[in-house]
PDB file of C-alpha atoms in Angstrom:
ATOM      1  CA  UNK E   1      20.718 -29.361 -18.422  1.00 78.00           C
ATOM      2  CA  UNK E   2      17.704 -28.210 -15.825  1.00 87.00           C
ATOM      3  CA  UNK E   3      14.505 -28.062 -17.429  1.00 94.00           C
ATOM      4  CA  UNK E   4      10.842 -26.803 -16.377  1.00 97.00           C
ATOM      5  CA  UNK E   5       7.794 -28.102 -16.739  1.00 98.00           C
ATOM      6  CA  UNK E   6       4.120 -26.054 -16.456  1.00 98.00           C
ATOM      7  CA  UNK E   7       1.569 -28.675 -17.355  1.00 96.00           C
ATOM      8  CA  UNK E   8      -1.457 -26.134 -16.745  1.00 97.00           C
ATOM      9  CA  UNK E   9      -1.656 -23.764 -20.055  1.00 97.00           C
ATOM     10  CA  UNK E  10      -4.559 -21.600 -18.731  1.00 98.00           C
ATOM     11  CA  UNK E  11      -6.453 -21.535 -15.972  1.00 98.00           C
ATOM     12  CA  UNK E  12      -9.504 -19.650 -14.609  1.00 98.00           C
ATOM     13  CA  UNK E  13     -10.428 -18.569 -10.834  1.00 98.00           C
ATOM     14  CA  UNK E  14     -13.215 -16.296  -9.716  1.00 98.00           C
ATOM     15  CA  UNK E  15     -12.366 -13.064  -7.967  1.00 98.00           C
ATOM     16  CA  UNK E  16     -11.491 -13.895  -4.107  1.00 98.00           C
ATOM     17  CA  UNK E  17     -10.777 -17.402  -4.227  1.00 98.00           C
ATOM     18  CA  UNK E  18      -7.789 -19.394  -4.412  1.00 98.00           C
ATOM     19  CA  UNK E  19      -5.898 -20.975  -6.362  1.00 98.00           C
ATOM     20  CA  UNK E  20      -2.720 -22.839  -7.392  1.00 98.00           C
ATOM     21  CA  UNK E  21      -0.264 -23.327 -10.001  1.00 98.00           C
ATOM     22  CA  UNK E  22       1.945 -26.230 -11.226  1.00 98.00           C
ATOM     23  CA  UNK E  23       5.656 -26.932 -11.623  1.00 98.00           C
ATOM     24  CA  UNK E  24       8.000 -28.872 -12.023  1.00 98.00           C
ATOM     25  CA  UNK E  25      11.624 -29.063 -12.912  1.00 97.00           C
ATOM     26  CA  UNK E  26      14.537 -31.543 -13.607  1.00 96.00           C
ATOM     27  CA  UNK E  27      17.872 -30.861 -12.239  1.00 92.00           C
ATOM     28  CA  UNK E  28      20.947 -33.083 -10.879  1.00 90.00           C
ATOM     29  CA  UNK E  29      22.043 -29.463  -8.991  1.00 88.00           C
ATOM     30  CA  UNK E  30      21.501 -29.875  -4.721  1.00 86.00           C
ATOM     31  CA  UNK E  31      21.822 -25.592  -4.459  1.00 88.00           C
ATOM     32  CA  UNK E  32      19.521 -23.516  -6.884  1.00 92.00           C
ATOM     33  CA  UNK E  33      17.134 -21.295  -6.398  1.00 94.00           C
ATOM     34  CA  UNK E  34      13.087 -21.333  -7.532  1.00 96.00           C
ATOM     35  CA  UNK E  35      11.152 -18.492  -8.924  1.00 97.00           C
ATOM     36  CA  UNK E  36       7.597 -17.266 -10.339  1.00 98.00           C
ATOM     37  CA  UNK E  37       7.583 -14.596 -12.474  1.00 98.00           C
ATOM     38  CA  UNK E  38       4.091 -13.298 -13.533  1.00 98.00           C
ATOM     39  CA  UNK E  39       3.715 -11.658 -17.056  1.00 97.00           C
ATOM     40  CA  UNK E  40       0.380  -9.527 -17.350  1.00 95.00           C
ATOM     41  CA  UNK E  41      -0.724  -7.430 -20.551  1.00 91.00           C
ATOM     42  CA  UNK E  42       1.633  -4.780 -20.158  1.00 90.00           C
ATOM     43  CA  UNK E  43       4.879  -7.512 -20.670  1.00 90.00           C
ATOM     44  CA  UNK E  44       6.291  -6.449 -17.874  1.00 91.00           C
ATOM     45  CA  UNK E  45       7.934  -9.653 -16.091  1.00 96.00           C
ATOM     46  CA  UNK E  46       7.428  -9.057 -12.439  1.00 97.00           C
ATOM     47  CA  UNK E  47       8.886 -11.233  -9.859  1.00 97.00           C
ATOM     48  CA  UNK E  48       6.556 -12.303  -7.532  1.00 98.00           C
ATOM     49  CA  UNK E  49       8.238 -15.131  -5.220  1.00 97.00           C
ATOM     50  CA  UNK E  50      11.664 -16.280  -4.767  1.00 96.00           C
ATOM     51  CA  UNK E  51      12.605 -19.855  -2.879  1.00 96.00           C
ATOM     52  CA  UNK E  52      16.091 -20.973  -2.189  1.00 93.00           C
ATOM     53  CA  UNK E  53      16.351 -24.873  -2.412  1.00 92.00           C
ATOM     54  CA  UNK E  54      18.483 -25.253   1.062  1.00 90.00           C
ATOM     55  CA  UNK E  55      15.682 -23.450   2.952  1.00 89.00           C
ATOM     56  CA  UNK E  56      12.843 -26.119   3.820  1.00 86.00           C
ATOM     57  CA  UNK E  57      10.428 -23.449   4.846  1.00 92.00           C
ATOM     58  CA  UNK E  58       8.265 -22.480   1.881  1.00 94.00           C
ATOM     59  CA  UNK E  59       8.662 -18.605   0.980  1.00 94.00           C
ATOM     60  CA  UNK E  60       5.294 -16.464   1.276  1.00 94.00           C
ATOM     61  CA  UNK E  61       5.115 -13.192  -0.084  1.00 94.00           C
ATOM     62  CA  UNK E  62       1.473 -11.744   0.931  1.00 96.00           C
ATOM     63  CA  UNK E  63      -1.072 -13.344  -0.910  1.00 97.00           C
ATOM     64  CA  UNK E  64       1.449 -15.745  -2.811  1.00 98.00           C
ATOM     65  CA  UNK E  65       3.126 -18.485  -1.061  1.00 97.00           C
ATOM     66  CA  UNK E  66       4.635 -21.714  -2.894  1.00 97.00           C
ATOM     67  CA  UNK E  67       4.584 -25.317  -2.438  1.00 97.00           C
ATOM     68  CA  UNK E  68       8.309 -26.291  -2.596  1.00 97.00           C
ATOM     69  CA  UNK E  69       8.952 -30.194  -2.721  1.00 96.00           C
ATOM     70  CA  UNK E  70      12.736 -30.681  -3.028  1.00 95.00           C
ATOM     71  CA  UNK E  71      12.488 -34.482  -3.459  1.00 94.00           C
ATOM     72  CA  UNK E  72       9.698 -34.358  -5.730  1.00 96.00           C
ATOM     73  CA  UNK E  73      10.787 -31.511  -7.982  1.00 96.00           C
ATOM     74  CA  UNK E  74       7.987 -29.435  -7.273  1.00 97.00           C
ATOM     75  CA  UNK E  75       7.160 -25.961  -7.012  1.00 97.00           C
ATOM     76  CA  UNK E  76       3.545 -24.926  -6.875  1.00 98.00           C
ATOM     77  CA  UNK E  77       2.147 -20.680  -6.587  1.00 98.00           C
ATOM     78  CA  UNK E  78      -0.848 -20.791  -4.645  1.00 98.00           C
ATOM     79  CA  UNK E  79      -2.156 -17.293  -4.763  1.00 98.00           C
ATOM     80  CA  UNK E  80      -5.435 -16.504  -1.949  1.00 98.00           C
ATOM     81  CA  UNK E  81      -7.608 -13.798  -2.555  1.00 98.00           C
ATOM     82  CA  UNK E  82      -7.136 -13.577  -6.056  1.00 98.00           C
ATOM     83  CA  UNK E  83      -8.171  -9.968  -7.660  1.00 97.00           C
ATOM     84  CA  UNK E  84      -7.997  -8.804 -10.720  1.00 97.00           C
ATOM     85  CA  UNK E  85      -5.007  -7.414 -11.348  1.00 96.00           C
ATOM     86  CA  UNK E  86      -3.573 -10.991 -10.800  1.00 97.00           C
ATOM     87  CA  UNK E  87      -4.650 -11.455 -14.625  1.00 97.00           C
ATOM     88  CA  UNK E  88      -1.397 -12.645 -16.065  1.00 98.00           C
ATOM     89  CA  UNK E  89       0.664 -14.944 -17.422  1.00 98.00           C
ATOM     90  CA  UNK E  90       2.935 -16.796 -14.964  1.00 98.00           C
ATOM     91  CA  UNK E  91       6.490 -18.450 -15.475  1.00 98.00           C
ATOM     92  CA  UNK E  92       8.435 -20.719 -13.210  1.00 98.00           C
ATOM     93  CA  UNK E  93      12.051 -20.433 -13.432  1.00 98.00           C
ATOM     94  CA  UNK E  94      15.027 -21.754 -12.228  1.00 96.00           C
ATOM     95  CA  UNK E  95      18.804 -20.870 -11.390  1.00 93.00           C
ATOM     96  CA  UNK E  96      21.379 -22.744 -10.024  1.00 85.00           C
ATOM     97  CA  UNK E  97      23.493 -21.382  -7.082  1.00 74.00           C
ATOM     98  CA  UNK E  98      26.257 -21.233  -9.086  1.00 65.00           C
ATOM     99  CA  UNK E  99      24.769 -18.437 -11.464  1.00 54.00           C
ATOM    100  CA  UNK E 100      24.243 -16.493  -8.179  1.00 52.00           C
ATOM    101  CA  UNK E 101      28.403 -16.307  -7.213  1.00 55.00           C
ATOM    102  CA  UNK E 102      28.721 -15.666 -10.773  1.00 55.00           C
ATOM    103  CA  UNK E 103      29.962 -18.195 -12.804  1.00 53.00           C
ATOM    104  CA  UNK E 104      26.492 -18.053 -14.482  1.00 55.00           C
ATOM    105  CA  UNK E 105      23.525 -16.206 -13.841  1.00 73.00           C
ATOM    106  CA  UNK E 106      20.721 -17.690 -15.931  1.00 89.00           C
ATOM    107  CA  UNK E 107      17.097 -18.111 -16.052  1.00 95.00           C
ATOM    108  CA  UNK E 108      15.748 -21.450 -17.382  1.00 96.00           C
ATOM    109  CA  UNK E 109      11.856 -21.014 -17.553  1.00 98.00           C
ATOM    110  CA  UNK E 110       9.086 -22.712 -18.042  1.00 98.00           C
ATOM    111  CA  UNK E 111       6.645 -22.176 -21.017  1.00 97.00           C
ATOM    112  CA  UNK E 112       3.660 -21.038 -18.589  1.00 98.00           C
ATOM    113  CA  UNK E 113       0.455 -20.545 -17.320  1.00 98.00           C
ATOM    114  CA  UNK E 114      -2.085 -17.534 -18.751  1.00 98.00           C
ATOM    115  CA  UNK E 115      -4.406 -17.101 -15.615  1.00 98.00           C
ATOM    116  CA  UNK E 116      -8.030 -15.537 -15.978  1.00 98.00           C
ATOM    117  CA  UNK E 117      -9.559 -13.960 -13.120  1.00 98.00           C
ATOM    118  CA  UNK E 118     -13.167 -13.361 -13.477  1.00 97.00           C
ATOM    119  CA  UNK E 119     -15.735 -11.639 -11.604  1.00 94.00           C
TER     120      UNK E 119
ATOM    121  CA  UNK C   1      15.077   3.884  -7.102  1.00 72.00           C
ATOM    122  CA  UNK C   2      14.170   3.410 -10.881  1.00 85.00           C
ATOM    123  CA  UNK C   3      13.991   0.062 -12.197  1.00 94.00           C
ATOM    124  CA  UNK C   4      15.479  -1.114 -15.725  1.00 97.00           C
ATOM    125  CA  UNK C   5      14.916   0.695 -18.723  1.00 97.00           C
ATOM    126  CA  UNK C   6      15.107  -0.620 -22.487  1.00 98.00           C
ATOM    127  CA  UNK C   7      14.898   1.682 -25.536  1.00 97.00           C
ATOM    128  CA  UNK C   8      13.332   1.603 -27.853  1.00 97.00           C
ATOM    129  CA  UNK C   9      10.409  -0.046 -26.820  1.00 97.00           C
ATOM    130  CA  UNK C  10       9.169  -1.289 -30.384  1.00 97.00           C
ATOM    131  CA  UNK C  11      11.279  -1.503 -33.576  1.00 97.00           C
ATOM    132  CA  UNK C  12      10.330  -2.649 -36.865  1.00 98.00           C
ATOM    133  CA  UNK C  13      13.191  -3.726 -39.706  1.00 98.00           C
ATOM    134  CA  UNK C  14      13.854  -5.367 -42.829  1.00 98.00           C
ATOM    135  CA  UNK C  15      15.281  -8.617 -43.790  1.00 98.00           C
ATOM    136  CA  UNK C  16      19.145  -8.275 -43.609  1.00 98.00           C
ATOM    137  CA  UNK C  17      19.641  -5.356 -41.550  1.00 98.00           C
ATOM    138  CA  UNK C  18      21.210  -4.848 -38.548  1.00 98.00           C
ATOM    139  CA  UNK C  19      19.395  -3.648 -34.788  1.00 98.00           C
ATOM    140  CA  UNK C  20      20.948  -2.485 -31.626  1.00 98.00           C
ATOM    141  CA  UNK C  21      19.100  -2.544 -28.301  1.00 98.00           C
ATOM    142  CA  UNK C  22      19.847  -1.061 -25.489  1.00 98.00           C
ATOM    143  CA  UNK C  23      19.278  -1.766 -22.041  1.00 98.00           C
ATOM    144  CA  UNK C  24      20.105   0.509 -19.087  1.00 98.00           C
ATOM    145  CA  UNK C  25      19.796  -1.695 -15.414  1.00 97.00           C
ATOM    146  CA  UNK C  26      18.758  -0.769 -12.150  1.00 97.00           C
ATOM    147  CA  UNK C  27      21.407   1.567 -10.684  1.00 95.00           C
ATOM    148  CA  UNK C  28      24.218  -0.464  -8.709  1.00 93.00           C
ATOM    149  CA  UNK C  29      23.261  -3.400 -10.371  1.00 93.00           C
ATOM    150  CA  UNK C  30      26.164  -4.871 -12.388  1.00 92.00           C
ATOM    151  CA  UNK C  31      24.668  -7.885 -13.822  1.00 92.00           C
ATOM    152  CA  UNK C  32      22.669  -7.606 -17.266  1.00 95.00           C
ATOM    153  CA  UNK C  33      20.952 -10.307 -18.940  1.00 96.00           C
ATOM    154  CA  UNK C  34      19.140 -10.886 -22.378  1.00 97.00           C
ATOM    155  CA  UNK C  35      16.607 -12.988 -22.953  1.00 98.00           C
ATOM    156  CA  UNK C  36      14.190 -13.264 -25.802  1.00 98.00           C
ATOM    157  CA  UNK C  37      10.638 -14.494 -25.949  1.00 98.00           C
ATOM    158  CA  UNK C  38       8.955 -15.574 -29.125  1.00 97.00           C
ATOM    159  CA  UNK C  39       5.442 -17.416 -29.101  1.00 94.00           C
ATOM    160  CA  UNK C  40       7.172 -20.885 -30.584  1.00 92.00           C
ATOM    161  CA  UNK C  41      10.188 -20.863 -28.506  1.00 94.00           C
ATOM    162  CA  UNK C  42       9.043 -19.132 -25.652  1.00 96.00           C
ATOM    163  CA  UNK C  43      11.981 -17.045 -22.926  1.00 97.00           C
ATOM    164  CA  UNK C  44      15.491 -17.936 -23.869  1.00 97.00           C
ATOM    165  CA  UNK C  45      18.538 -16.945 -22.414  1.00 96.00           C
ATOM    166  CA  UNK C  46      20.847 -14.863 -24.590  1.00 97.00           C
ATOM    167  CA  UNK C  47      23.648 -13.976 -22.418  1.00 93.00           C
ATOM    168  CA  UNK C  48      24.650 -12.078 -19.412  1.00 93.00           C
ATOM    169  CA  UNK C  49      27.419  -9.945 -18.681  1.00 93.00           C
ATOM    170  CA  UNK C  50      28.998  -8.584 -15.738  1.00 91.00           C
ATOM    171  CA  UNK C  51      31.409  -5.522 -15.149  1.00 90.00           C
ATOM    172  CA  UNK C  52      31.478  -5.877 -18.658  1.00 93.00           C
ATOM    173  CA  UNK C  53      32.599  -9.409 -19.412  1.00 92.00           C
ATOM    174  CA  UNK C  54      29.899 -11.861 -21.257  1.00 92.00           C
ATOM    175  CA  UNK C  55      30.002 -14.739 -18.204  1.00 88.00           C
ATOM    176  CA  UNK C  56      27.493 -16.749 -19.937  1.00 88.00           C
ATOM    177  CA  UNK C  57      26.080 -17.334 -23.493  1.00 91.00           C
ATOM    178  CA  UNK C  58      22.831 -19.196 -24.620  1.00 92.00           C
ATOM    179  CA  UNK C  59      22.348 -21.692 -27.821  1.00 94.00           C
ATOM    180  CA  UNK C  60      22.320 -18.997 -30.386  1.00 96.00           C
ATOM    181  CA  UNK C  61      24.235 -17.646 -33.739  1.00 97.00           C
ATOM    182  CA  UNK C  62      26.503 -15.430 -34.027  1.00 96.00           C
ATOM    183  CA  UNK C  63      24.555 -12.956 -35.187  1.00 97.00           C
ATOM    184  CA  UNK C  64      23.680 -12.007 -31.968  1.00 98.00           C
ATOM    185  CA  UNK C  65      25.954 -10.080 -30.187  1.00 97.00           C
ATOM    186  CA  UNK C  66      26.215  -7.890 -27.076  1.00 97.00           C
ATOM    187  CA  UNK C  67      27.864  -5.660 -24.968  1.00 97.00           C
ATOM    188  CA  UNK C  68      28.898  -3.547 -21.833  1.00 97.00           C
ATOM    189  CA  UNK C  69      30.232  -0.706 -20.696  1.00 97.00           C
ATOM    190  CA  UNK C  70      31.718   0.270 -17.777  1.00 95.00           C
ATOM    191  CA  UNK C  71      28.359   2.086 -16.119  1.00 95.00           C
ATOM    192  CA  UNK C  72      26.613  -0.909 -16.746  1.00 95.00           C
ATOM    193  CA  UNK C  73      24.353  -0.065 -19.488  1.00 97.00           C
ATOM    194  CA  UNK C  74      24.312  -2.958 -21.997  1.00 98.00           C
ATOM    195  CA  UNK C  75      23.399  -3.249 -25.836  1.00 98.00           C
ATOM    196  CA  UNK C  76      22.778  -6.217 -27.815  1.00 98.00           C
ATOM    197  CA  UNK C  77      23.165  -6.237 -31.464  1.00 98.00           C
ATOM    198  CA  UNK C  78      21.690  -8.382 -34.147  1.00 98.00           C
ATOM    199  CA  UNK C  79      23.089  -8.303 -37.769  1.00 96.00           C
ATOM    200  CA  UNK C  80      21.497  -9.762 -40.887  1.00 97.00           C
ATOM    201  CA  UNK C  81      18.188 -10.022 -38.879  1.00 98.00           C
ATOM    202  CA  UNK C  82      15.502 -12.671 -40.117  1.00 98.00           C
ATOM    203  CA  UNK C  83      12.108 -12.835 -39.781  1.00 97.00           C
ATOM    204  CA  UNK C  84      12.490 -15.417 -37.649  1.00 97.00           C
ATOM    205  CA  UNK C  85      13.962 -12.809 -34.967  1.00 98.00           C
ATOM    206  CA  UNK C  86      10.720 -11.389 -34.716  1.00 98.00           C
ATOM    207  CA  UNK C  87      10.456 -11.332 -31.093  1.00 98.00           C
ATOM    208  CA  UNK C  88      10.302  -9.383 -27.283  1.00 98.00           C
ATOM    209  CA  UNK C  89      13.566  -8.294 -26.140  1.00 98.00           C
ATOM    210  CA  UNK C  90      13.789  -8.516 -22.573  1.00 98.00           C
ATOM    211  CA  UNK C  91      16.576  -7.271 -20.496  1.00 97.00           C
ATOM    212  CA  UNK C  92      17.232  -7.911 -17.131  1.00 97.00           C
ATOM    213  CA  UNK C  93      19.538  -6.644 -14.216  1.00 95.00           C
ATOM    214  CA  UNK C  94      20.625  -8.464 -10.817  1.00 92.00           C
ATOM    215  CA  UNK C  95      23.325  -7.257  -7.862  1.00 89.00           C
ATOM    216  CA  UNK C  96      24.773 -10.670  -7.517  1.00 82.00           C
ATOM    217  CA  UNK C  97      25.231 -12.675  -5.245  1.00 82.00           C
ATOM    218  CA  UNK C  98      21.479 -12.041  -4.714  1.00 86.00           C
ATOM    219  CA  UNK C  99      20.168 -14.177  -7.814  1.00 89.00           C
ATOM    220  CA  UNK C 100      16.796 -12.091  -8.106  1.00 93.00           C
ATOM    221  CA  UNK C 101      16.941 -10.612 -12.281  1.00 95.00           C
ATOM    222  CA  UNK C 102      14.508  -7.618 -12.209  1.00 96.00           C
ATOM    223  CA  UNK C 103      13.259  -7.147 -15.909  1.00 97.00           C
ATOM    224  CA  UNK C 104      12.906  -4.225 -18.357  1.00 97.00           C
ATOM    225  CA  UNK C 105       9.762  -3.825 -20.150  1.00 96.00           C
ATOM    226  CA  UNK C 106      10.743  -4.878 -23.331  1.00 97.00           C
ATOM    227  CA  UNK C 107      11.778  -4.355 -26.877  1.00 98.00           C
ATOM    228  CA  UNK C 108       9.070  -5.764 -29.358  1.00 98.00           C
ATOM    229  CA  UNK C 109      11.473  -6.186 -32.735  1.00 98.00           C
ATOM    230  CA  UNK C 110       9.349  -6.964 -35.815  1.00 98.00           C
ATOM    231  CA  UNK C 111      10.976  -8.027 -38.557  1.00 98.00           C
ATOM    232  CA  UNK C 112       9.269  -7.512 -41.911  1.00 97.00           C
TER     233      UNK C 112
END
């Protein structure tokens, strides 16, 4: 069974600066796929970066970009220029290829990270 | 296009009854998948289903149930609820083989 691990339960940045969250996950899978998934107030789940584990270039999606480590097991959000709106809480998740041909398409996340961005 | 949509948004029931959810996915999207998300337990999987066949079930009882139809839309039924069910609902839709699940806003199911 995968499993995913966000060490970091909250963390605080200041408006405009940057800064990066933790993961890690276990799997014995060589095809999956990586995700961050950002929660704010509202509930709303919002995908916010997607990064396939055969592709060695990390994804980037504006101000996020990840970290991906294959042989480490690591998959770290930096976000730059944080604002305010970024106020949220943020999930890693993970799916193995197989879910995406359709045997099984399931999410296995991680238990978090609330991120504060102050003035 | 609009994205997924979940009715009702916030429930509240009593010990032993039953609750059906509904969840309605992005259009063309055939995937739809349940998850719920309780402060102790945090997001589990439910199940999924696609062109209305349950591909893939999660570690829980069979009280919780779901369905399909054949535009899509999805409901998911619990029966003898406990308070323990107390939770957020989410559903979520995908157009495999892309994996990405776009999410519905949630049903927030008290259980009193």
């Amino acid at each position: 069974a995968q499993t995913v691990t966000q060490s970091q339960p909250e963390m605080s940045v200041q408006e405009a600066e940057t800064v990066t969250l933790s993961c890690t996950y276990d799997t014995s899978e060589n095809n999956y796929y990586l995700f961050w998934y950002k929660q704010p107030p509202s509930r709303q789940m919002i995908l916010v970066i997607r990064q396939e584990a055969y592709k060695q270039q990390n994804a980037t999606e504006n101000r996020f970009s990840v970290n991906f480590q294959k042989a480490a097991k690591s998959f770290s959000l930096k976000i730059s220029d944080s604002q305010l709106g970024d106020t949220a809480m943020y999930f890693c998740a993970f799916m193995t290829s197989a879910g995406v041909t359709g045997t099984a398409s399931k999410l296995t996340f991680g238990t978090g990270t609330r991120l504060q961005v102050t003035l | 296009k609009a994205g997924v949509t979940q009715t009702p948004r916030y429930l509240i029931k009593t010990r032993g009854q039953q609750v059906t959810l509904s969840c309605s996915p992005i259009s063309g999207h055939r995937s739809v998948s349940w998850y719920q998300q309780t402060p102790g337990q945090g997001l589990q999987f439910l199940f999924e289903y696609f062109s209305e066949t349950q591909r893939n079930k999660g570690n829980f009882p069979g009280r919780f149930s779901g369905r399909q139809f054949s535009n899509s839309r999805s409901e998911m039924n619990v029966s003898t609820l406990e308070l323990g069910d107390s939770a957020l609902y989410l559903c979520a839709s995908s157009l495999p083989p892309r994996p990405e699940q776009y999410f519905g806003p949630g049903t927030r199911l008290t259980v009193t």
